[in-house]
């Protein structure tokens, strides 16, 4: 169970970053020049950059990363405040909340004794 709780938020974080990245692919159908496409792609990947930065932090410092993922869920909730279907809100904001809670749960079950990645070195 400890291994599952260790790896589940990490795998979900990677999968969520990959999923969010798919939305950036629409820039290729816009008819931009090469450099405009590169710029548009970089801008569209900002949410992915945020997820990956928080994931790198959470990988090493689970408590801080867990809090950051919960915060990222709140940011995404405010960022994507369009008239979306409730399922869209649940996916775009709920996943960072879930990932953050799993990181925090992992810290809580260990009692803060050591870093979770230390046991696998």
CSV table of N, CA, C and O in Angstrom, one decimal:
chain,number,residue,atom,x,y,z
A,1,UNK,N,0.8,-1.2,0.0
A,1,UNK,CA,0.0,0.0,0.0
A,1,UNK,C,0.9,1.3,0.0
A,1,UNK,O,0.5,2.2,-0.6
A,2,UNK,N,2.0,1.2,0.7
A,2,UNK,CA,2.9,2.4,0.8
A,2,UNK,C,3.4,2.7,-0.6
A,2,UNK,O,3.5,3.9,-0.9
A,3,UNK,N,3.8,1.7,-1.3
A,3,UNK,CA,4.4,1.9,-2.7
A,3,UNK,C,3.3,2.5,-3.6
A,3,UNK,O,3.6,3.4,-4.4
A,4,UNK,N,2.1,2.0,-3.5
A,4,UNK,CA,1.0,2.6,-4.3
A,4,UNK,C,0.8,4.0,-4.0
A,4,UNK,O,0.6,4.8,-4.9
A,5,UNK,N,0.8,4.4,-2.7
A,5,UNK,CA,0.5,5.7,-2.3
A,5,UNK,C,1.7,6.6,-2.7
A,5,UNK,O,1.6,7.8,-2.9
A,6,UNK,N,2.9,6.0,-2.8
A,6,UNK,CA,4.1,6.8,-3.2
A,6,UNK,C,4.0,7.1,-4.7
A,6,UNK,O,4.3,8.2,-5.1
A,7,UNK,N,3.7,6.1,-5.5
A,7,UNK,CA,3.8,6.3,-6.9
A,7,UNK,C,2.5,6.8,-7.6
A,7,UNK,O,2.6,7.4,-8.7
A,8,UNK,N,1.4,6.6,-7.0
A,8,UNK,CA,0.1,7.1,-7.7
A,8,UNK,C,0.1,8.5,-8.0
A,8,UNK,O,-0.2,8.9,-9.1
A,9,UNK,N,0.4,9.4,-7.0
A,9,UNK,CA,0.4,10.9,-7.4
A,9,UNK,C,1.4,11.3,-8.4
A,9,UNK,O,1.2,12.2,-9.2
A,10,UNK,N,2.5,10.6,-8.4
A,10,UNK,CA,3.6,10.9,-9.4
A,10,UNK,C,3.2,10.5,-10.8
A,10,UNK,O,3.3,11.3,-11.7
A,11,UNK,N,2.6,9.3,-10.9
A,11,UNK,CA,2.1,8.8,-12.2
A,11,UNK,C,1.0,9.7,-12.7
A,11,UNK,O,0.9,10.1,-13.9
A,12,UNK,N,0.0,10.0,-11.8
A,12,UNK,CA,-1.1,10.9,-12.2
A,12,UNK,C,-0.6,12.3,-12.6
A,12,UNK,O,-1.2,12.9,-13.5
A,13,UNK,N,0.4,12.8,-11.9
A,13,UNK,CA,1.0,14.1,-12.3
A,13,UNK,C,1.5,14.1,-13.7
A,13,UNK,O,1.3,15.0,-14.5
A,14,UNK,N,2.3,13.0,-14.0
A,14,UNK,CA,2.8,12.9,-15.4
A,14,UNK,C,1.7,12.7,-16.4
A,14,UNK,O,1.7,13.4,-17.5
A,15,UNK,N,0.7,11.9,-16.1
A,15,UNK,CA,-0.4,11.7,-17.0
A,15,UNK,C,-1.2,13.0,-17.2
A,15,UNK,O,-1.6,13.3,-18.4
A,16,UNK,N,-1.4,13.7,-16.2
A,16,UNK,CA,-2.2,15.0,-16.3
A,16,UNK,C,-1.4,16.0,-17.1
A,16,UNK,O,-2.0,16.7,-17.9
A,17,UNK,N,-0.1,16.1,-16.9
A,17,UNK,CA,0.7,17.0,-17.7
A,17,UNK,C,0.6,16.6,-19.2
A,17,UNK,O,0.5,17.5,-20.1
A,18,UNK,N,0.7,15.3,-19.5
A,18,UNK,CA,0.6,14.9,-20.9
A,18,UNK,C,-0.8,15.2,-21.5
A,18,UNK,O,-0.9,15.6,-22.6
A,19,UNK,N,-1.8,15.0,-20.7
A,19,UNK,CA,-3.2,15.2,-21.1
A,19,UNK,C,-3.4,16.7,-21.4
A,19,UNK,O,-3.9,17.1,-22.4
A,20,UNK,N,-2.9,17.6,-20.5
A,20,UNK,CA,-3.1,19.0,-20.7
A,20,UNK,C,-2.3,19.5,-21.9
A,20,UNK,O,-2.7,20.4,-22.6
A,21,UNK,N,-1.2,18.8,-22.2
A,21,UNK,CA,-0.3,19.2,-23.3
A,21,UNK,C,-1.1,19.0,-24.7
A,21,UNK,O,-0.8,19.7,-25.6
A,22,UNK,N,-2.0,18.1,-24.7
A,22,UNK,CA,-2.7,17.8,-25.9
A,22,UNK,C,-3.5,19.0,-26.4
A,22,UNK,O,-3.7,19.2,-27.6
A,23,UNK,N,-3.9,19.8,-25.5
A,23,UNK,CA,-4.7,21.0,-25.9
A,23,UNK,C,-3.9,22.0,-26.6
A,23,UNK,O,-4.4,22.9,-27.3
A,24,UNK,N,-2.6,22.0,-26.5
A,24,UNK,CA,-1.7,22.9,-27.2
A,24,UNK,C,-1.5,22.5,-28.7
A,24,UNK,O,-1.1,23.4,-29.5
A,25,UNK,N,-1.9,21.3,-29.0
A,25,UNK,CA,-1.7,20.9,-30.4
A,25,UNK,C,-2.6,21.7,-31.4
A,25,UNK,O,-2.3,21.6,-32.6
A,26,UNK,N,-3.6,22.4,-30.9
A,26,UNK,CA,-4.5,23.1,-31.9
A,26,UNK,C,-3.8,24.3,-32.6
A,26,UNK,O,-4.2,24.8,-33.6
A,27,UNK,N,-2.6,24.7,-32.1
A,27,UNK,CA,-1.9,25.8,-32.7
A,27,UNK,C,-1.4,25.4,-34.1
A,27,UNK,O,-1.2,26.2,-35.0
A,28,UNK,N,-1.2,24.1,-34.4
A,28,UNK,CA,-0.7,23.6,-35.7
A,28,UNK,C,-1.8,23.8,-36.8
A,28,UNK,O,-1.5,23.7,-38.0
A,29,UNK,N,-3.0,24.0,-36.4
A,29,UNK,CA,-4.1,24.1,-37.4
A,29,UNK,C,-4.5,25.6,-37.6
A,29,UNK,O,-5.4,25.9,-38.4
A,30,UNK,N,-3.8,26.5,-37.1
A,30,UNK,CA,-4.1,27.9,-37.1
A,30,UNK,C,-3.5,28.6,-38.3
A,30,UNK,O,-3.9,29.8,-38.6
A,31,UNK,N,-2.6,28.0,-39.0
A,31,UNK,CA,-2.0,28.7,-40.2
A,31,UNK,C,-1.0,29.7,-39.9
A,31,UNK,O,-0.7,30.6,-40.7
A,32,UNK,N,-0.3,29.6,-38.8
A,32,UNK,CA,0.7,30.5,-38.4
A,32,UNK,C,2.0,30.2,-39.2
A,32,UNK,O,2.2,29.1,-39.7
A,33,UNK,N,2.9,31.2,-39.2
A,33,UNK,CA,4.2,31.0,-39.7
A,33,UNK,C,5.0,30.1,-38.7
A,33,UNK,O,4.5,29.8,-37.6
A,34,UNK,N,6.2,29.6,-39.1
A,34,UNK,CA,6.9,28.7,-38.2
A,34,UNK,C,7.2,29.4,-36.8
A,34,UNK,O,6.9,28.7,-35.8
A,35,UNK,N,7.7,30.6,-36.8
A,35,UNK,CA,8.0,31.2,-35.5
A,35,UNK,C,6.7,31.6,-34.7
A,35,UNK,O,6.7,31.6,-33.5
A,36,UNK,N,5.7,32.0,-35.4
A,36,UNK,CA,4.4,32.2,-34.7
A,36,UNK,C,3.9,30.9,-34.1
A,36,UNK,O,3.3,31.0,-33.0
A,37,UNK,N,4.0,29.8,-34.8
A,37,UNK,CA,3.6,28.6,-34.3
A,37,UNK,C,4.4,28.2,-33.0
A,37,UNK,O,3.8,27.7,-32.0
A,38,UNK,N,5.7,28.4,-33.1
A,38,UNK,CA,6.6,28.1,-31.9
A,38,UNK,C,6.2,28.9,-30.7
A,38,UNK,O,6.0,28.4,-29.6
A,39,UNK,N,5.9,30.2,-30.9
A,39,UNK,CA,5.5,31.1,-29.9
A,39,UNK,C,4.1,30.7,-29.3
A,39,UNK,O,4.0,30.6,-28.1
A,40,UNK,N,3.2,30.4,-30.2
A,40,UNK,CA,1.9,30.0,-29.7
A,40,UNK,C,1.9,28.7,-29.0
A,40,UNK,O,1.2,28.5,-27.9
A,41,UNK,N,2.8,27.8,-29.4
A,41,UNK,CA,2.9,26.5,-28.7
A,41,UNK,C,3.5,26.7,-27.3
A,41,UNK,O,3.0,26.1,-26.4
A,42,UNK,N,4.5,27.5,-27.2
A,42,UNK,CA,5.1,27.8,-25.9
A,42,UNK,C,4.1,28.4,-25.0
A,42,UNK,O,4.1,28.1,-23.8
A,43,UNK,N,3.3,29.3,-25.5
A,43,UNK,CA,2.3,30.0,-24.6
A,43,UNK,C,1.2,29.0,-24.2
A,43,UNK,O,0.7,28.9,-23.1
A,44,UNK,N,0.8,28.1,-25.2
A,44,UNK,CA,-0.3,27.1,-24.9
A,44,UNK,C,0.2,26.1,-23.9
A,44,UNK,O,-0.6,25.4,-23.3
A,45,UNK,N,1.5,25.9,-23.8
A,45,UNK,CA,2.1,24.9,-22.9
A,45,UNK,C,2.3,25.5,-21.4
A,45,UNK,O,2.8,24.7,-20.6
A,46,UNK,N,2.0,26.7,-21.2
A,46,UNK,CA,2.2,27.3,-19.8
A,46,UNK,C,1.5,26.4,-18.7
A,46,UNK,O,2.2,26.1,-17.7
A,47,UNK,N,0.3,25.9,-18.9
A,47,UNK,CA,-0.3,25.1,-17.8
A,47,UNK,C,0.6,23.8,-17.6
A,47,UNK,O,0.8,23.3,-16.5
A,48,UNK,N,1.1,23.2,-18.7
A,48,UNK,CA,2.0,22.1,-18.6
A,48,UNK,C,3.2,22.4,-17.8
A,48,UNK,O,3.7,21.6,-17.0
A,49,UNK,N,3.8,23.5,-18.1
A,49,UNK,CA,5.0,23.9,-17.4
A,49,UNK,C,4.8,24.0,-15.9
A,49,UNK,O,5.6,23.6,-15.1
A,50,UNK,N,3.6,24.6,-15.6
A,50,UNK,CA,3.3,24.8,-14.1
A,50,UNK,C,3.1,23.4,-13.5
A,50,UNK,O,3.6,23.2,-12.4
A,51,UNK,N,2.5,22.5,-14.1
A,51,UNK,CA,2.3,21.2,-13.6
A,51,UNK,C,3.6,20.5,-13.4
A,51,UNK,O,3.9,19.9,-12.4
A,52,UNK,N,4.5,20.5,-14.4
A,52,UNK,CA,5.8,19.9,-14.3
A,52,UNK,C,6.7,20.5,-13.2
A,52,UNK,O,7.4,19.8,-12.5
A,53,UNK,N,6.6,21.8,-13.1
A,53,UNK,CA,7.4,22.5,-12.0
A,53,UNK,C,6.9,22.0,-10.6
A,53,UNK,O,7.7,21.6,-9.8
A,54,UNK,N,5.6,22.0,-10.4
A,54,UNK,CA,5.1,21.5,-9.2
A,54,UNK,C,5.4,20.1,-8.9
A,54,UNK,O,5.7,19.6,-7.8
A,55,UNK,N,5.3,19.3,-10.0
A,55,UNK,CA,5.6,17.8,-9.9
A,55,UNK,C,7.1,17.6,-9.5
A,55,UNK,O,7.4,16.7,-8.6
A,56,UNK,N,8.0,18.4,-10.0
A,56,UNK,CA,9.4,18.2,-9.6
A,56,UNK,C,9.6,18.6,-8.2
A,56,UNK,O,10.3,17.9,-7.4
A,57,UNK,N,8.9,19.6,-7.7
A,57,UNK,CA,9.0,20.0,-6.3
A,57,UNK,C,8.4,18.9,-5.4
A,57,UNK,O,9.0,18.5,-4.4
A,58,UNK,N,7.2,18.4,-5.8
A,58,UNK,CA,6.5,17.4,-5.0
A,58,UNK,C,7.2,16.1,-5.0
A,58,UNK,O,7.1,15.3,-4.1
A,59,UNK,N,8.0,15.8,-6.1
A,59,UNK,CA,8.7,14.5,-6.1
A,59,UNK,C,9.7,14.4,-5.0
A,59,UNK,O,9.9,13.4,-4.4
A,60,UNK,N,10.3,15.6,-4.6
A,60,UNK,CA,11.3,15.6,-3.6
A,60,UNK,C,10.8,16.0,-2.2
A,60,UNK,O,11.1,15.4,-1.2
A,61,UNK,N,9.9,17.0,-2.2
A,61,UNK,CA,9.3,17.6,-1.0
A,61,UNK,C,7.8,17.4,-1.1
A,61,UNK,O,7.1,18.3,-1.5
A,62,UNK,N,7.3,16.3,-0.7
A,62,UNK,CA,5.9,16.0,-0.9
A,62,UNK,C,5.0,16.9,-0.2
A,62,UNK,O,3.9,17.2,-0.7
A,63,UNK,N,5.3,17.4,1.0
A,63,UNK,CA,4.4,18.3,1.7
A,63,UNK,C,4.3,19.6,1.0
A,63,UNK,O,3.1,20.0,0.7
A,64,UNK,N,5.4,20.2,0.6
A,64,UNK,CA,5.3,21.4,-0.2
A,64,UNK,C,4.6,21.2,-1.5
A,64,UNK,O,3.8,22.0,-1.9
A,65,UNK,N,5.0,20.1,-2.2
A,65,UNK,CA,4.4,19.8,-3.5
A,65,UNK,C,2.9,19.6,-3.4
A,65,UNK,O,2.2,20.0,-4.3
A,66,UNK,N,2.5,18.9,-2.4
A,66,UNK,CA,1.1,18.6,-2.2
A,66,UNK,C,0.3,19.9,-2.0
A,66,UNK,O,-0.8,20.0,-2.6
A,67,UNK,N,0.8,20.8,-1.2
A,67,UNK,CA,0.2,22.1,-1.0
A,67,UNK,C,0.2,22.8,-2.3
A,67,UNK,O,-0.8,23.5,-2.7
A,68,UNK,N,1.3,22.8,-3.1
A,68,UNK,CA,1.3,23.5,-4.4
A,68,UNK,C,0.3,22.9,-5.4
A,68,UNK,O,-0.3,23.7,-6.1
A,69,UNK,N,0.2,21.6,-5.4
A,69,UNK,CA,-0.8,21.0,-6.3
A,69,UNK,C,-2.2,21.4,-5.9
A,69,UNK,O,-3.1,21.7,-6.8
A,70,UNK,N,-2.6,21.5,-4.6
A,70,UNK,CA,-3.9,22.0,-4.2
A,70,UNK,C,-4.1,23.4,-4.7
A,70,UNK,O,-5.1,23.8,-5.2
A,71,UNK,N,-3.0,24.2,-4.5
A,71,UNK,CA,-3.0,25.6,-5.0
A,71,UNK,C,-3.2,25.7,-6.5
A,71,UNK,O,-3.9,26.5,-7.0
A,72,UNK,N,-2.5,24.8,-7.2
A,72,UNK,CA,-2.6,24.7,-8.7
A,72,UNK,C,-4.0,24.4,-9.1
A,72,UNK,O,-4.6,25.0,-10.1
A,73,UNK,N,-4.7,23.5,-8.3
A,73,UNK,CA,-6.1,23.2,-8.6
A,73,UNK,C,-7.0,24.5,-8.5
A,73,UNK,O,-7.9,24.7,-9.3
A,74,UNK,N,-6.7,25.3,-7.5
A,74,UNK,CA,-7.4,26.5,-7.3
A,74,UNK,C,-7.2,27.5,-8.4
A,74,UNK,O,-8.1,28.2,-8.9
A,75,UNK,N,-5.9,27.6,-8.8
A,75,UNK,CA,-5.5,28.5,-9.9
A,75,UNK,C,-6.2,28.0,-11.2
A,75,UNK,O,-6.8,28.9,-11.9
A,76,UNK,N,-6.2,26.7,-11.5
A,76,UNK,CA,-6.9,26.2,-12.7
A,76,UNK,C,-8.4,26.5,-12.6
A,76,UNK,O,-9.0,26.8,-13.6
A,77,UNK,N,-9.0,26.4,-11.4
A,77,UNK,CA,-10.4,26.7,-11.3
A,77,UNK,C,-10.7,28.1,-11.6
A,77,UNK,O,-11.7,28.4,-12.3
A,78,UNK,N,-9.8,29.0,-11.2
A,78,UNK,CA,-10.0,30.4,-11.6
A,78,UNK,C,-9.6,30.7,-13.0
A,78,UNK,O,-10.3,31.5,-13.7
A,79,UNK,N,-8.6,30.0,-13.5
A,79,UNK,CA,-8.1,30.3,-14.9
A,79,UNK,C,-9.1,29.9,-15.9
A,79,UNK,O,-9.3,30.5,-16.9
A,80,UNK,N,-9.7,28.7,-15.7
A,80,UNK,CA,-10.6,28.2,-16.7
A,80,UNK,C,-12.1,28.5,-16.3
A,80,UNK,O,-12.9,27.7,-16.4
A,81,UNK,N,-12.3,29.7,-15.9
A,81,UNK,CA,-13.6,30.1,-15.5
A,81,UNK,C,-14.5,30.6,-16.7
A,81,UNK,O,-14.9,31.7,-16.8
A,82,UNK,N,-14.8,29.6,-17.5
A,82,UNK,CA,-15.6,29.8,-18.7
A,82,UNK,C,-16.9,29.0,-18.5
A,82,UNK,O,-16.9,28.1,-17.6
A,83,UNK,N,-17.8,29.1,-19.3
A,83,UNK,CA,-19.0,28.3,-19.1
A,83,UNK,C,-18.8,26.8,-19.6
A,83,UNK,O,-19.4,26.4,-20.6
A,84,UNK,N,-18.0,26.1,-18.8
A,84,UNK,CA,-17.7,24.7,-19.2
A,84,UNK,C,-18.7,23.8,-18.5
A,84,UNK,O,-19.3,24.2,-17.5
A,85,UNK,N,-18.8,22.6,-19.0
A,85,UNK,CA,-19.6,21.6,-18.4
A,85,UNK,C,-18.9,21.2,-17.0
A,85,UNK,O,-17.7,21.3,-16.9
A,86,UNK,N,-19.7,20.8,-16.0
A,86,UNK,CA,-19.1,20.5,-14.7
A,86,UNK,C,-18.0,19.5,-14.8
A,86,UNK,O,-17.1,19.5,-14.0
A,87,UNK,N,-18.1,18.6,-15.7
A,87,UNK,CA,-17.1,17.5,-15.9
A,87,UNK,C,-15.7,18.1,-16.3
A,87,UNK,O,-14.7,17.6,-15.9
A,88,UNK,N,-15.8,19.2,-17.1
A,88,UNK,CA,-14.5,19.8,-17.5
A,88,UNK,C,-13.9,20.5,-16.3
A,88,UNK,O,-12.7,20.4,-16.1
A,89,UNK,N,-14.7,21.2,-15.5
A,89,UNK,CA,-14.1,21.7,-14.2
A,89,UNK,C,-13.5,20.6,-13.3
A,89,UNK,O,-12.5,20.8,-12.8
A,90,UNK,N,-14.2,19.5,-13.2
A,90,UNK,CA,-13.8,18.4,-12.4
A,90,UNK,C,-12.4,17.9,-12.9
A,90,UNK,O,-11.5,17.6,-12.1
A,91,UNK,N,-12.3,17.7,-14.2
A,91,UNK,CA,-11.1,17.2,-14.7
A,91,UNK,C,-9.9,18.2,-14.6
A,91,UNK,O,-8.8,17.9,-14.2
A,92,UNK,N,-10.2,19.4,-15.1
A,92,UNK,CA,-9.1,20.4,-15.1
A,92,UNK,C,-8.6,20.9,-13.7
A,92,UNK,O,-7.5,21.2,-13.5
A,93,UNK,N,-9.6,21.0,-12.8
A,93,UNK,CA,-9.2,21.5,-11.5
A,93,UNK,C,-9.2,20.4,-10.5
A,93,UNK,O,-8.4,20.4,-9.5
A,94,UNK,N,-10.0,19.4,-10.7
A,94,UNK,CA,-10.1,18.3,-9.7
A,94,UNK,C,-8.8,17.4,-9.7
A,94,UNK,O,-8.4,16.9,-8.6
A,95,UNK,N,-8.2,17.2,-10.9
A,95,UNK,CA,-7.0,16.4,-10.9
A,95,UNK,C,-5.9,17.0,-10.1
A,95,UNK,O,-5.2,16.2,-9.3
A,96,UNK,N,-5.5,18.2,-10.2
A,96,UNK,CA,-4.5,18.8,-9.3
A,96,UNK,C,-4.8,18.7,-7.8
A,96,UNK,O,-4.0,18.4,-7.0
A,97,UNK,N,-6.1,18.9,-7.5
A,97,UNK,CA,-6.6,18.7,-6.1
A,97,UNK,C,-6.3,17.3,-5.7
A,97,UNK,O,-5.8,17.1,-4.6
A,98,UNK,N,-6.7,16.3,-6.5
A,98,UNK,CA,-6.5,14.9,-6.1
A,98,UNK,C,-5.1,14.6,-6.0
A,98,UNK,O,-4.7,13.9,-5.0
A,99,UNK,N,-4.3,15.0,-6.9
A,99,UNK,CA,-2.8,14.7,-6.9
A,99,UNK,C,-2.2,15.3,-5.6
A,99,UNK,O,-1.4,14.7,-4.9
A,100,UNK,N,-2.6,16.6,-5.3
A,100,UNK,CA,-2.1,17.2,-4.1
A,100,UNK,C,-2.5,16.5,-2.8
A,100,UNK,O,-1.7,16.3,-1.9
A,101,UNK,N,-3.8,16.1,-2.8
A,101,UNK,CA,-4.2,15.3,-1.6
A,101,UNK,C,-3.5,14.0,-1.5
A,101,UNK,O,-3.2,13.6,-0.3
A,102,UNK,N,-3.2,13.3,-2.6
A,102,UNK,CA,-2.5,12.0,-2.5
A,102,UNK,C,-1.1,12.3,-2.0
A,102,UNK,O,-0.6,11.5,-1.2
A,103,UNK,N,-0.4,13.3,-2.4
A,103,UNK,CA,0.9,13.6,-1.9
A,103,UNK,C,0.8,13.9,-0.4
A,103,UNK,O,1.6,13.4,0.4
A,104,UNK,N,-0.2,14.7,0.0
A,104,UNK,CA,-0.3,15.0,1.4
A,104,UNK,C,-0.7,13.8,2.3
A,104,UNK,O,-0.2,13.6,3.4
A,105,UNK,N,-1.5,12.9,1.7
A,105,UNK,CA,-1.9,11.7,2.4
A,105,UNK,C,-0.7,10.8,2.6
A,105,UNK,O,-0.5,10.2,3.6
A,106,UNK,N,0.2,10.7,1.6
A,106,UNK,CA,1.4,10.0,1.7
A,106,UNK,C,2.3,10.5,2.8
A,106,UNK,O,2.9,9.7,3.6
A,107,UNK,N,2.4,11.8,2.9
A,107,UNK,CA,3.2,12.4,4.0
A,107,UNK,C,2.5,12.1,5.4
A,107,UNK,O,3.2,11.7,6.3
A,108,UNK,N,1.2,12.2,5.4
A,108,UNK,CA,0.5,11.9,6.7
A,108,UNK,C,0.6,10.5,7.1
A,108,UNK,O,0.8,10.2,8.3
A,109,UNK,N,0.6,9.5,6.2
A,109,UNK,CA,0.7,8.1,6.6
A,109,UNK,C,2.1,7.8,7.0
A,109,UNK,O,2.3,6.8,7.8
A,110,UNK,N,3.1,8.5,6.6
A,110,UNK,CA,4.5,8.3,7.0
A,110,UNK,C,4.8,9.0,8.3
A,110,UNK,O,5.8,8.7,9.0
A,111,UNK,N,4.0,9.9,8.7
A,111,UNK,CA,4.2,10.7,9.9
A,111,UNK,C,5.3,11.6,9.8
A,111,UNK,O,5.9,12.1,10.8
A,112,UNK,N,5.7,12.0,8.6
A,112,UNK,CA,6.8,12.9,8.4
A,112,UNK,C,8.2,12.4,8.8
A,112,UNK,O,9.1,13.2,9.0
A,113,UNK,N,8.3,11.1,8.9
A,113,UNK,CA,9.6,10.5,9.4
A,113,UNK,C,10.8,10.7,8.4
A,113,UNK,O,11.9,10.9,8.8
A,114,UNK,N,10.5,10.5,7.1
A,114,UNK,CA,11.6,10.7,6.1
A,114,UNK,C,10.9,11.0,4.8
A,114,UNK,O,9.7,10.9,4.6
A,115,UNK,N,11.8,11.3,3.8
A,115,UNK,CA,11.3,11.6,2.5
A,115,UNK,C,11.0,10.3,1.8
A,115,UNK,O,11.8,9.3,1.9
A,116,UNK,N,9.9,10.2,1.1
A,116,UNK,CA,9.4,8.9,0.5
A,116,UNK,C,10.4,8.4,-0.5
A,116,UNK,O,10.5,7.2,-0.7
A,117,UNK,N,11.1,9.3,-1.2
A,117,UNK,CA,12.0,8.8,-2.2
A,117,UNK,C,13.3,8.2,-1.6
A,117,UNK,O,14.0,7.5,-2.3
A,118,UNK,N,13.6,8.4,-0.3
A,118,UNK,CA,14.8,7.9,0.3
A,118,UNK,C,14.7,6.4,0.4
A,118,UNK,O,15.8,5.7,0.3
A,119,UNK,N,13.6,5.8,0.6
A,119,UNK,CA,13.5,4.4,0.7
A,119,UNK,C,13.7,3.6,-0.6
A,119,UNK,O,13.9,2.4,-0.5
A,120,UNK,N,13.8,4.3,-1.7
A,120,UNK,CA,14.0,3.6,-3.0
A,120,UNK,C,15.4,3.8,-3.5
A,120,UNK,O,15.7,3.6,-4.7
A,121,UNK,N,16.3,4.4,-2.7
A,121,UNK,CA,17.6,4.7,-3.2
A,121,UNK,C,18.6,3.5,-2.8
A,121,UNK,O,18.4,2.8,-1.9
